[in-house]
Amino acid sequence: MMDDKLETITCTQAAISAVQMFVQRCLLGLEPEAATANIDQAKWASMSQYSLWQATRIAENRIELSPRDEQDAADKSDC
């Protein structure tokens, strides 16, 4: 159930949220007709909430260690 008075969201955000809610209901056994064998539990843990999923899609929110590792190696070699 979505409250359209609470906040403005796009149709895409609403659709993603609806799918996430449905999958969660399936995993909880609230949708008896749905098969849950094909749901990857590890992947679902990171995709189960739209806000977390959305944050991981933005490049600035991802940590890339390789440039930092290269800089650390350069700093250590100067000593």
mmCIF file of C-alpha atoms in Angstrom:
data_model
loop_
_atom_site.group_PDB
_atom_site.id
_atom_site.type_symbol
_atom_site.label_atom_id
_atom_site.label_comp_id
_atom_site.label_asym_id
_atom_site.label_seq_id
_atom_site.Cartn_x
_atom_site.Cartn_y
_atom_site.Cartn_z
ATOM 1 C CA MET A 1 0.000 0.000 0.000
ATOM 2 C CA MET A 2 1.426 3.344 -1.029
ATOM 3 C CA ASP A 3 0.397 6.680 0.497
ATOM 4 C CA ASP A 4 0.418 9.220 -2.329
ATOM 5 C CA LYS A 5 0.039 12.106 0.161
ATOM 6 C CA LEU A 6 3.230 11.233 2.023
ATOM 7 C CA GLU A 7 5.833 11.994 -0.630
ATOM 8 C CA THR A 8 6.241 12.397 -4.342
ATOM 9 C CA ILE A 9 7.760 9.381 -6.074
ATOM 10 C CA THR A 10 8.114 8.404 -9.703
ATOM 11 C CA CYS A 11 6.204 5.560 -11.304
ATOM 12 C CA THR A 12 9.473 3.640 -11.539
ATOM 13 C CA GLN A 13 10.154 4.051 -7.816
ATOM 14 C CA ALA A 14 6.614 2.926 -7.014
ATOM 15 C CA ALA A 15 6.977 -0.133 -9.262
ATOM 16 C CA ILE A 16 10.306 -1.131 -7.700
ATOM 17 C CA SER A 17 8.840 -0.712 -4.234
ATOM 18 C CA ALA A 18 5.817 -2.850 -5.162
ATOM 19 C CA VAL A 19 8.035 -5.641 -6.517
ATOM 20 C CA GLN A 20 10.222 -5.521 -3.420
ATOM 21 C CA MET A 21 7.160 -5.739 -1.183
ATOM 22 C CA PHE A 22 5.797 -8.679 -3.180
ATOM 23 C CA VAL A 23 9.085 -10.605 -3.012
ATOM 24 C CA GLN A 24 9.296 -9.951 0.725
ATOM 25 C CA ARG A 25 5.744 -11.266 1.135
ATOM 26 C CA CYS A 26 6.706 -14.368 -0.862
ATOM 27 C CA LEU A 27 9.719 -15.009 1.360
ATOM 28 C CA LEU A 28 7.553 -14.622 4.467
ATOM 29 C CA GLY A 29 5.123 -17.201 3.110
ATOM 30 C CA LEU A 30 2.286 -14.707 2.709
ATOM 31 C CA GLU A 31 1.911 -15.493 -1.008
ATOM 32 C CA PRO A 32 1.354 -19.277 -0.992
ATOM 33 C CA GLU A 33 1.052 -19.569 -4.787
ATOM 34 C CA ALA A 34 4.476 -18.016 -5.372
ATOM 35 C CA ALA A 35 7.597 -20.188 -5.619
ATOM 36 C CA THR A 36 10.571 -18.827 -3.692
ATOM 37 C CA ALA A 37 13.186 -21.369 -4.798
ATOM 38 C CA ASN A 38 14.503 -19.047 -7.526
ATOM 39 C CA ILE A 39 15.073 -16.076 -5.209
ATOM 40 C CA ASP A 40 18.774 -15.575 -4.460
ATOM 41 C CA GLN A 41 18.752 -14.868 -0.712
ATOM 42 C CA ALA A 42 22.179 -13.171 -0.660
ATOM 43 C CA LYS A 43 21.309 -10.885 -3.561
ATOM 44 C CA TRP A 44 17.866 -10.168 -2.139
ATOM 45 C CA ALA A 45 19.392 -9.016 1.172
ATOM 46 C CA SER A 46 21.070 -6.110 -0.624
ATOM 47 C CA MET A 47 18.135 -5.344 -2.920
ATOM 48 C CA SER A 48 15.290 -5.680 -0.419
ATOM 49 C CA GLN A 49 14.955 -1.986 0.361
ATOM 50 C CA TYR A 50 14.602 0.594 -2.379
ATOM 51 C CA SER A 51 16.563 3.295 -0.560
ATOM 52 C CA LEU A 52 19.568 1.012 -0.085
ATOM 53 C CA TRP A 53 19.283 -0.330 -3.620
ATOM 54 C CA GLN A 54 19.070 3.209 -5.013
ATOM 55 C CA ALA A 55 22.138 4.340 -3.065
ATOM 56 C CA THR A 56 24.243 1.525 -4.520
ATOM 57 C CA ARG A 57 23.304 2.568 -8.053
ATOM 58 C CA ILE A 58 24.981 5.988 -7.641
ATOM 59 C CA ALA A 59 28.677 5.821 -8.476
ATOM 60 C CA GLU A 60 29.637 8.386 -5.822
ATOM 61 C CA ASN A 61 28.301 6.086 -3.105
ATOM 62 C CA ARG A 62 30.542 3.171 -4.031
ATOM 63 C CA ILE A 63 33.970 2.740 -2.517
ATOM 64 C CA GLU A 64 36.653 1.870 -4.995
ATOM 65 C CA LEU A 65 39.794 0.832 -3.198
ATOM 66 C CA SER A 66 42.172 0.534 -6.134
ATOM 67 C CA PRO A 67 43.095 4.254 -6.469
ATOM 68 C CA ARG A 68 43.564 4.491 -2.712
ATOM 69 C CA ASP A 69 45.695 1.330 -2.643
ATOM 70 C CA GLU A 70 47.900 2.744 -5.390
ATOM 71 C CA GLN A 71 48.283 6.023 -3.488
ATOM 72 C CA ASP A 72 49.138 4.185 -0.261
ATOM 73 C CA ALA A 73 51.796 2.170 -2.105
ATOM 74 C CA ALA A 74 53.284 5.377 -3.537
ATOM 75 C CA ASP A 75 53.354 7.003 -0.090
ATOM 76 C CA LYS A 76 55.104 3.995 1.448
ATOM 77 C CA SER A 77 57.754 3.868 -1.270
ATOM 78 C CA ASP A 78 58.762 7.494 -0.623
ATOM 79 C CA CYS A 79 59.751 6.756 3.002
#
